[in-house]
Amino acid sequence: MTDITTTPVITIALDRKKINFEYSVEELNNLVTANNMNVVATLTQKLDRPDAATYFGKGKIEELAQLVQDTGVDMVIANDELSPSQIRNIEKNIAARVIDRTGLILEIFANRAQSSEAKLQVELARLKYQLPRLHTSANQRLDQQTGTSAGGGFTNRGAGESQLELSRRTLQDRISHVQAELKEAQKANDTKRKQRDRSELPTVALVGYTNAGKSTIMNALISRFGENEEKQVMVKNMLFATLDTSVRKLTLPDQKTFLLSDTVGFVSQLPHQLVQAFKSTLAEAANADLLVQVVDYSDPNYQLMMKTTADTLNEIGVTGQPMIIALNKADKLEGPYPTREGNDLIMAATDDASIQNLVEMIVENIFDDYETKTLMIPFDRGDIINYLNENANILSTDYLADGTKITVELGGADLNRFAKFEVTEE
Ligand SMILES: Nc1nc2c(ncn2[C@@H]2O[C@H](COP(=O)(O)OP(=O)(O)OP(=O)(O)O)[C@@H](O)[C@H]2O)c(=O)[nH]1
Ligand SMILES: [Mg+2]
């Protein structure tokens, strides 16, 4: 059913005979829907490489022009990133505006951004995307913003300076300004992150393709183990629901505590300007001790989505971390769940047993250095007893003549910290 409030568009895609072509077109069409537009037709052409001037070949462009006329759409969206001149040349031949995949993704991010940091990150990415495309659009935009006709308001600036140079300088000034603002905004986050690092708690990051169920899993864990059940994150059935990183402290019934973070989802060909701009947001994943890759296992393309995730993690320099694969949304399939094989878990975010299994796997991975130790704590070290009560799983306590004998599970820095109190069991 077509929603009358959405904008009709035509998508165009070059089939370079790669195995994932159909998936990439499907993904583009999903991105279009996510941006409140609907695809009325998709035109594809088999070519080894895009036509340097017009992306599609000449005949196909004529076909596109006819299709634009027949459908009356105002916009055509290309499945690849186009050069500024390709956009211009296609627009010369058809009665519609042309945007490319990168421009579309940037637009979706711009519509979704909520926090000031996310807004700045998206603006920075958009400015960097515009910079090399200036001569197509920025002259007009600059005129609109300043209300001047070309050159008119700028006659006092260097006489020989062209409008293009002026526009470029304006953009570059804005980029510097946004970068400075971003630095400020990120300072606060860095401080928070440093405080957390100092707490030495293990960190786990949810990563994966957009709409896989990362935030839903985060919420399931918060409602069971969070300090404050109210601190849920947003879940929505749409691409890129989450743009900001959320970090929550979770404490398991045996006192084991870790930090869990949820962050922006991935899509293939995520514009590199965005990846760069979101690097600090994504640093949460880069610094994690363990990644949980959430996958929509009910999607027939789930393997390609996993490949996209691997590629994106590579691009942001996240390699080599231990990873749990949460094959989510199994409730939409026939097979049994939860089922576990090594570090893979077939699960559903809404299923208690699945979440329980996932937690067990997280515990195995991040608390693997835990050992059961027996400590003799002198009576004047009540501070240690308090610390262990709050932060460790105490298995037994005996009040003896020369102190408190405690059998406790210890891991990480605590193993060294309390080594001097260790006693060997007789
Ligand atoms: N049937 C089913 N639906 C699920 C499951 N997990 C999540 N969903 C639904 O999938 C949609 C997306 O979930 P989110 O948790 O927002 O996904 P996300 O990975 O955080 O997505 P982004 O923030 O956009 O990257 C929502 O409509 C959820 O209700 C599941 O196990 N089974
Ligand atoms: Mg999310």
Coordinates of C-alpha atoms and ligand atoms in Angstrom, one line a residue:
M1 CA 0.0 0.0 0.0
T2 CA 1.4 3.4 -0.9
D3 CA 1.2 6.1 1.8
I4 CA 0.1 9.3 0.2
T5 CA 2.3 11.4 2.5
T6 CA 5.5 9.9 1.1
T7 CA 7.4 11.2 -1.9
P8 CA 7.4 8.9 -4.9
V9 CA 10.9 8.3 -6.4
I10 CA 12.6 6.1 -9.0
T11 CA 15.7 4.2 -8.0
I12 CA 18.5 3.4 -10.5
A13 CA 21.1 0.7 -10.0
L14 CA 24.0 -0.6 -12.0
D15 CA 24.3 -4.4 -12.1
R16 CA 28.0 -5.1 -12.1
K17 CA 27.3 -8.8 -11.7
K18 CA 28.4 -9.0 -8.1
I19 CA 26.7 -11.6 -6.0
N20 CA 25.1 -9.1 -3.7
F21 CA 23.4 -7.0 -6.4
E22 CA 19.8 -7.9 -5.6
Y23 CA 20.4 -7.3 -1.9
S24 CA 22.0 -3.9 -2.5
V25 CA 18.9 -2.8 -4.5
E26 CA 16.6 -4.1 -1.8
E27 CA 18.7 -2.3 0.8
L28 CA 18.5 0.9 -1.2
N29 CA 14.8 0.6 -1.5
N30 CA 14.6 0.1 2.3
L31 CA 16.7 3.3 2.8
V32 CA 14.3 5.1 0.5
T33 CA 11.4 4.0 2.6
A34 CA 13.2 5.0 5.8
N35 CA 13.4 8.5 4.4
N36 CA 9.6 8.8 3.9
M37 CA 9.8 8.2 0.2
N38 CA 8.4 5.3 -1.8
V39 CA 9.9 3.6 -4.8
V40 CA 7.5 3.6 -7.8
A41 CA 10.0 1.9 -10.1
T42 CA 13.5 0.6 -10.2
L43 CA 15.6 0.8 -13.3
T44 CA 18.7 -1.4 -13.6
Q45 CA 21.4 -1.8 -16.2
K46 CA 24.0 -4.5 -16.6
L47 CA 27.4 -2.8 -17.1
D48 CA 30.9 -3.6 -16.0
R49 CA 31.5 -0.1 -14.8
P50 CA 29.5 3.1 -14.6
D51 CA 29.5 5.4 -17.6
A52 CA 31.9 8.2 -16.6
A53 CA 29.6 10.9 -17.8
T54 CA 26.1 9.6 -17.0
Y55 CA 26.4 6.5 -14.8
F56 CA 23.9 4.6 -17.1
G57 CA 24.6 4.3 -20.8
K58 CA 22.9 6.6 -23.3
G59 CA 20.0 4.4 -24.2
K60 CA 19.2 3.7 -20.6
I61 CA 19.2 7.4 -19.7
E62 CA 16.6 7.9 -22.4
E63 CA 14.5 5.1 -20.9
L64 CA 14.9 6.8 -17.5
A65 CA 13.8 10.2 -19.0
Q66 CA 10.7 8.5 -20.4
L67 CA 9.9 6.7 -17.1
V68 CA 10.3 10.0 -15.1
Q69 CA 7.8 11.6 -17.5
D70 CA 5.4 8.7 -17.3
T71 CA 5.4 8.5 -13.5
G72 CA 5.8 12.2 -12.8
V73 CA 8.3 11.7 -10.0
D74 CA 10.5 14.6 -9.0
M75 CA 13.4 12.6 -7.7
V76 CA 15.7 9.8 -8.9
I77 CA 18.1 8.0 -6.5
A78 CA 21.2 6.1 -7.6
N79 CA 22.5 3.0 -5.8
D80 CA 26.1 4.2 -5.9
E81 CA 27.9 7.4 -5.1
L82 CA 27.9 9.6 -8.2
S83 CA 30.4 12.2 -9.2
P84 CA 29.1 15.8 -9.3
S85 CA 29.3 15.8 -13.1
Q86 CA 27.4 12.6 -13.4
I87 CA 24.6 14.1 -11.3
R88 CA 24.6 17.2 -13.5
N89 CA 24.6 15.3 -16.7
I90 CA 21.8 13.0 -15.7
E91 CA 19.8 16.0 -14.5
K92 CA 20.3 17.6 -17.9
N93 CA 18.6 14.6 -19.5
I94 CA 15.6 14.1 -17.2
A95 CA 13.0 16.2 -15.6
A96 CA 13.9 15.3 -12.0
R97 CA 16.5 15.9 -9.3
V98 CA 19.1 13.2 -8.8
I99 CA 20.6 12.2 -5.5
D100 CA 23.0 9.3 -4.8
R101 CA 23.1 6.7 -2.1
T102 CA 25.5 8.7 0.1
G103 CA 23.3 11.8 -0.1
L104 CA 20.3 9.7 0.8
I105 CA 22.0 8.1 3.9
L106 CA 23.2 11.5 5.0
E107 CA 19.6 12.8 4.7
I108 CA 18.3 10.0 6.9
F109 CA 20.9 10.5 9.5
A110 CA 20.1 14.3 9.5
N111 CA 16.4 13.5 10.1
R112 CA 17.2 11.1 12.9
A113 CA 19.8 13.0 14.9
Q114 CA 18.5 14.0 18.3
S115 CA 21.4 14.9 20.6
S116 CA 23.6 17.9 19.8
E117 CA 26.6 15.6 19.3
A118 CA 24.8 13.5 16.7
K119 CA 23.5 16.6 15.0
L120 CA 27.0 18.0 14.8
Q121 CA 28.5 14.7 13.6
V122 CA 25.9 14.5 10.8
E123 CA 26.4 18.2 9.8
L124 CA 30.2 17.6 9.6
A125 CA 29.6 14.6 7.3
R126 CA 27.2 16.6 5.1
L127 CA 29.6 19.5 4.8
K128 CA 32.5 17.2 3.8
Y129 CA 30.2 15.6 1.3
Q130 CA 29.3 19.0 -0.2
L131 CA 32.8 20.4 -0.4
P132 CA 33.8 18.6 -3.6
R133 CA 30.3 19.1 -5.0
L134 CA 30.3 22.8 -4.6
H135 CA 29.9 23.9 -8.2
T136 CA 26.6 22.0 -8.6
S137 CA 24.7 23.4 -5.7
A138 CA 26.5 25.6 -3.3
N139 CA 26.5 28.8 -5.3
Q140 CA 22.7 28.8 -5.2
R141 CA 22.6 27.8 -1.6
L142 CA 25.0 30.5 -0.6
D143 CA 22.9 33.1 -2.4
Q144 CA 19.7 31.8 -0.7
Q145 CA 21.3 32.0 2.7
T146 CA 22.7 35.5 2.3
G147 CA 19.9 36.9 0.2
T148 CA 22.4 38.3 -2.3
S149 CA 22.7 37.8 -6.0
A150 CA 25.9 36.1 -7.2
G151 CA 28.8 38.2 -6.2
G152 CA 26.7 41.2 -5.1
G153 CA 27.2 41.0 -1.4
F154 CA 30.8 40.0 -1.6
T155 CA 32.4 42.8 -3.7
N156 CA 34.5 43.9 -0.8
R157 CA 36.2 40.5 -0.7
G158 CA 39.3 40.0 -2.9
A159 CA 38.4 41.3 -6.4
G160 CA 39.5 38.3 -8.4
E161 CA 38.0 35.8 -6.1
S162 CA 35.3 33.7 -7.8
Q163 CA 32.0 32.8 -6.3
L164 CA 33.2 29.2 -6.1
E165 CA 36.2 30.1 -4.0
L166 CA 34.0 32.1 -1.7
S167 CA 31.6 29.2 -1.3
R168 CA 34.4 26.9 -0.6
R169 CA 35.8 29.2 2.0
T170 CA 32.4 29.5 3.6
L171 CA 32.0 25.8 3.8
Q172 CA 35.5 25.3 5.1
D173 CA 34.9 27.9 7.8
R174 CA 31.7 26.1 8.8
I175 CA 33.6 22.8 8.9
S176 CA 36.2 24.3 11.3
H177 CA 33.4 25.7 13.4
V178 CA 31.5 22.4 13.6
Q179 CA 34.7 20.6 14.4
A180 CA 35.4 22.9 17.2
E181 CA 31.9 22.6 18.6
L182 CA 32.1 18.8 18.3
K183 CA 35.3 18.8 20.2
E184 CA 33.5 20.6 23.1
A185 CA 30.6 18.2 23.0
Q186 CA 32.9 15.2 22.9
K187 CA 34.9 16.5 25.9
A188 CA 32.1 15.6 28.2
N189 CA 31.7 12.2 26.8
D190 CA 35.5 11.5 26.9
T191 CA 35.5 12.5 30.6
K192 CA 32.6 10.1 31.2
R193 CA 34.5 7.4 29.3
K194 CA 37.7 8.0 31.3
Q195 CA 35.8 7.8 34.6
R196 CA 34.4 4.4 33.4
D197 CA 37.8 3.2 32.3
R198 CA 39.2 4.0 35.7
S199 CA 36.4 1.9 37.3
E200 CA 38.1 -1.0 35.4
L201 CA 34.7 -2.6 34.8
P202 CA 34.7 -4.9 31.7
T203 CA 32.9 -3.4 28.8
V204 CA 30.6 -5.1 26.2
A205 CA 29.4 -3.4 23.1
L206 CA 26.4 -4.3 21.0
V207 CA 27.2 -3.9 17.3
G208 CA 25.6 -4.9 14.0
Y209 CA 23.4 -4.1 11.1
T210 CA 20.7 -1.5 11.6
N211 CA 17.3 -2.8 12.8
A212 CA 18.8 -6.1 14.0
G213 CA 17.6 -5.7 17.6
K214 CA 20.6 -4.2 19.4
S215 CA 18.5 -1.7 21.4
T216 CA 15.8 -4.3 22.2
I217 CA 18.5 -6.6 23.7
M218 CA 20.0 -3.7 25.6
N219 CA 16.6 -3.0 27.1
A220 CA 16.0 -6.6 28.0
L221 CA 19.3 -6.6 29.9
I222 CA 18.6 -3.2 31.5
S223 CA 15.2 -4.3 32.8
R224 CA 16.8 -7.3 34.5
F225 CA 20.2 -6.1 35.6
G226 CA 20.2 -2.3 35.3
E227 CA 20.6 0.1 38.2
N228 CA 17.5 1.9 37.0
E229 CA 14.9 0.1 35.0
E230 CA 13.6 3.4 33.7
K231 CA 16.8 4.0 31.7
Q232 CA 15.6 2.2 28.6
V233 CA 16.8 3.1 25.2
M234 CA 14.7 3.8 22.1
V235 CA 13.5 0.8 20.0
K236 CA 11.9 1.4 16.7
N237 CA 11.2 -0.7 13.6
M238 CA 13.2 1.6 11.3
L239 CA 16.6 1.9 9.9
F240 CA 19.0 4.0 12.1
A241 CA 16.7 4.4 15.1
T242 CA 19.8 4.7 17.3
L243 CA 22.4 7.3 16.5
D244 CA 23.8 8.1 20.0
T245 CA 25.8 5.8 22.1
S246 CA 24.2 4.7 25.4
V247 CA 26.2 3.0 28.1
R248 CA 24.5 1.3 31.1
K249 CA 26.0 -0.4 34.1
L250 CA 24.6 -3.9 34.6
T251 CA 25.0 -6.0 37.8
L252 CA 24.3 -9.7 37.8
P253 CA 22.8 -11.5 40.8
D254 CA 26.3 -12.7 41.8
Q255 CA 27.6 -9.1 41.9
K256 CA 29.6 -9.4 38.7
T257 CA 29.3 -6.0 37.1
F258 CA 30.0 -4.8 33.5
L259 CA 29.2 -1.9 31.2
L260 CA 27.0 -2.5 28.1
S261 CA 26.9 0.0 25.2
D262 CA 24.5 0.3 22.3
T263 CA 25.3 2.4 19.3
V264 CA 24.6 3.3 15.7
G265 CA 23.8 0.4 13.3
F266 CA 25.5 -0.3 10.1
V267 CA 24.4 -0.5 6.4
S268 CA 26.5 -1.4 3.4
Q269 CA 28.5 1.4 1.8
L270 CA 28.0 3.5 4.9
P271 CA 29.4 6.9 3.7
H272 CA 33.0 7.3 4.8
Q273 CA 32.3 10.9 5.8
L274 CA 29.8 9.5 8.3
V275 CA 32.1 6.8 9.5
Q276 CA 34.7 9.4 10.1
A277 CA 32.3 11.8 11.8
F278 CA 30.9 9.0 14.0
K279 CA 34.3 7.7 15.0
S280 CA 34.2 9.0 18.5
T281 CA 30.7 7.6 19.0
L282 CA 32.0 4.3 17.6
A283 CA 35.0 4.4 19.9
E284 CA 32.8 2.7 22.5
A285 CA 32.9 -0.5 20.3
A286 CA 36.6 0.0 19.6
N287 CA 37.4 0.0 23.3
A288 CA 35.2 -2.8 24.4
D289 CA 36.5 -6.1 25.9
L290 CA 33.8 -8.0 24.1
L291 CA 31.5 -7.4 21.1
V292 CA 28.1 -8.9 20.8
Q293 CA 27.2 -8.8 17.1
V294 CA 23.4 -8.8 16.8
V295 CA 22.1 -10.3 13.6
D296 CA 18.5 -10.4 12.2
Y297 CA 18.6 -14.1 11.6
S298 CA 15.1 -14.1 10.2
D299 CA 16.3 -11.9 7.2
P300 CA 17.3 -14.1 4.2
N301 CA 20.2 -11.7 3.6
Y302 CA 21.6 -12.1 7.1
Q303 CA 24.9 -13.4 5.9
L304 CA 25.5 -10.3 3.8
M305 CA 24.5 -8.1 6.7
M306 CA 27.2 -9.9 8.8
K307 CA 29.7 -9.2 6.0
T308 CA 28.7 -5.5 6.1
T309 CA 29.2 -5.4 9.8
A310 CA 32.7 -7.1 9.5
D311 CA 33.7 -4.6 6.8
T312 CA 32.5 -1.6 8.8
L313 CA 34.2 -2.7 12.0
N314 CA 37.4 -3.1 9.9
E315 CA 37.0 0.4 8.6
I316 CA 36.8 1.9 12.1
G317 CA 39.8 -0.2 13.1
V318 CA 37.9 -2.7 15.4
T319 CA 39.7 -6.0 14.8
G320 CA 40.5 -9.0 16.9
Q321 CA 38.1 -8.5 19.8
P322 CA 36.3 -11.6 21.0
M323 CA 32.8 -11.7 19.6
I324 CA 29.5 -13.3 20.4
I325 CA 27.1 -13.7 17.5
A326 CA 23.5 -13.2 18.6
L327 CA 21.4 -14.6 15.8
N328 CA 18.3 -12.7 16.8
K329 CA 14.6 -12.8 15.9
A330 CA 14.5 -16.6 15.8
D331 CA 10.9 -16.4 16.9
K332 CA 10.1 -15.4 13.3
L333 CA 11.6 -18.7 12.1
E334 CA 10.6 -22.4 12.4
G335 CA 13.6 -23.9 14.3
P336 CA 14.2 -24.3 18.0
Y337 CA 15.7 -21.5 20.2
P338 CA 17.7 -20.6 22.2
T339 CA 20.4 -22.9 20.8
R340 CA 24.0 -22.3 21.4
E341 CA 27.1 -23.4 19.4
G342 CA 30.4 -22.1 20.6
N343 CA 30.1 -18.3 20.6
D344 CA 26.9 -18.3 18.4
L345 CA 23.5 -18.1 19.9
I346 CA 20.2 -18.5 18.1
M347 CA 17.8 -16.4 20.1
A348 CA 15.0 -13.9 20.4
A349 CA 15.3 -10.7 22.3
T350 CA 11.8 -11.1 23.8
D351 CA 12.5 -14.6 25.2
D352 CA 13.7 -15.0 28.8
A353 CA 15.7 -18.2 28.2
S354 CA 17.5 -16.5 25.3
I355 CA 18.5 -13.5 27.4
Q356 CA 19.6 -15.8 30.2
N357 CA 21.8 -17.8 27.7
L358 CA 23.3 -14.6 26.3
V359 CA 24.2 -13.4 29.8
E360 CA 25.9 -16.7 30.5
M361 CA 27.9 -16.3 27.3
I362 CA 28.9 -12.8 28.2
V363 CA 30.0 -13.9 31.6
E364 CA 32.1 -16.7 30.2
N365 CA 33.9 -14.3 27.9
I366 CA 34.5 -11.3 30.2
F367 CA 34.9 -13.0 33.6
D368 CA 37.0 -15.9 32.3
D369 CA 39.9 -15.0 34.6
Y370 CA 37.7 -15.3 37.8
E371 CA 39.1 -17.6 40.4
T372 CA 37.8 -18.7 43.8
K373 CA 40.1 -17.4 46.5
T374 CA 40.1 -17.7 50.3
L375 CA 41.2 -14.5 52.0
M376 CA 41.9 -13.7 55.7
I377 CA 41.0 -10.1 56.2
P378 CA 42.2 -8.4 59.5
F379 CA 39.5 -6.9 61.7
D380 CA 40.8 -3.4 61.0
R381 CA 40.1 -3.7 57.3
G382 CA 36.4 -3.2 57.3
D383 CA 36.8 -1.2 54.1
I384 CA 37.9 -4.4 52.2
I385 CA 34.9 -6.4 53.6
N386 CA 32.6 -3.6 52.4
Y387 CA 34.2 -3.5 49.0
L388 CA 33.9 -7.3 48.6
N389 CA 30.3 -7.2 49.8
E390 CA 29.4 -4.6 47.1
N391 CA 31.6 -5.8 44.3
A392 CA 32.2 -9.5 44.5
N393 CA 30.5 -12.8 44.8
I394 CA 31.1 -14.0 48.3
L395 CA 30.7 -17.8 48.7
S396 CA 31.3 -18.1 52.5
T397 CA 32.3 -15.9 55.5
D398 CA 33.8 -17.2 58.8
Y399 CA 34.5 -14.9 61.8
L400 CA 37.7 -16.3 63.3
A401 CA 39.9 -15.2 66.2
D402 CA 42.4 -13.5 63.9
G403 CA 40.1 -12.0 61.3
T404 CA 37.4 -12.7 58.8
K405 CA 37.9 -15.6 56.5
I406 CA 36.1 -15.1 53.2
T407 CA 35.8 -17.4 50.2
V408 CA 35.1 -15.2 47.2
E409 CA 35.3 -15.1 43.4
L410 CA 37.9 -12.6 42.3
G411 CA 38.9 -11.4 38.8
G412 CA 40.7 -8.6 37.0
A413 CA 42.6 -6.1 39.1
D414 CA 41.0 -7.6 42.3
L415 CA 43.1 -10.7 41.9
N416 CA 46.3 -8.8 42.4
R417 CA 44.9 -6.3 44.8
F418 CA 43.9 -8.9 47.4
A419 CA 46.7 -11.5 46.8
K420 CA 48.4 -10.6 50.0
F421 CA 45.4 -11.6 52.1
E422 CA 45.2 -15.0 50.4
V423 CA 45.4 -18.1 52.6
T424 CA 45.7 -21.7 51.3
E425 CA 42.9 -23.9 52.4
E426 CA 44.1 -26.7 54.7
Ligands
LIG1 N1 10.1 -10.7 16.3 C1 11.2 -10.1 16.8 N2 11.4 -8.7 16.7 C2 12.4 -8.1 17.3 C3 13.4 -8.9 18.0 N3 14.3 -8.0 18.4 C4 14.0 -6.8 18.0 N4 12.9 -6.9 17.3 C5 12.2 -5.7 16.6 O1 13.1 -5.2 15.6 C6 12.9 -3.8 15.4 C7 14.3 -3.1 15.6 O2 14.8 -3.3 16.9 P1 15.8 -2.3 17.5 O3 16.2 -2.9 18.8 O4 15.4 -0.9 17.4 O5 17.0 -2.6 16.5 P2 18.5 -1.9 16.5 O6 19.5 -2.9 16.1 O7 18.7 -1.2 17.7 O8 18.3 -0.9 15.2 P3 19.1 0.6 15.0 O9 19.1 1.3 16.2 O10 18.3 1.2 13.9 O11 20.5 0.2 14.4 C8 11.9 -3.4 16.5 O12 10.7 -3.3 15.9 C9 12.0 -4.5 17.5 O13 10.8 -4.7 18.2 C10 13.2 -10.3 18.1 O14 13.9 -11.1 18.8 N5 12.0 -10.8 17.5
MG2 MG 19.0 0.8 18.1

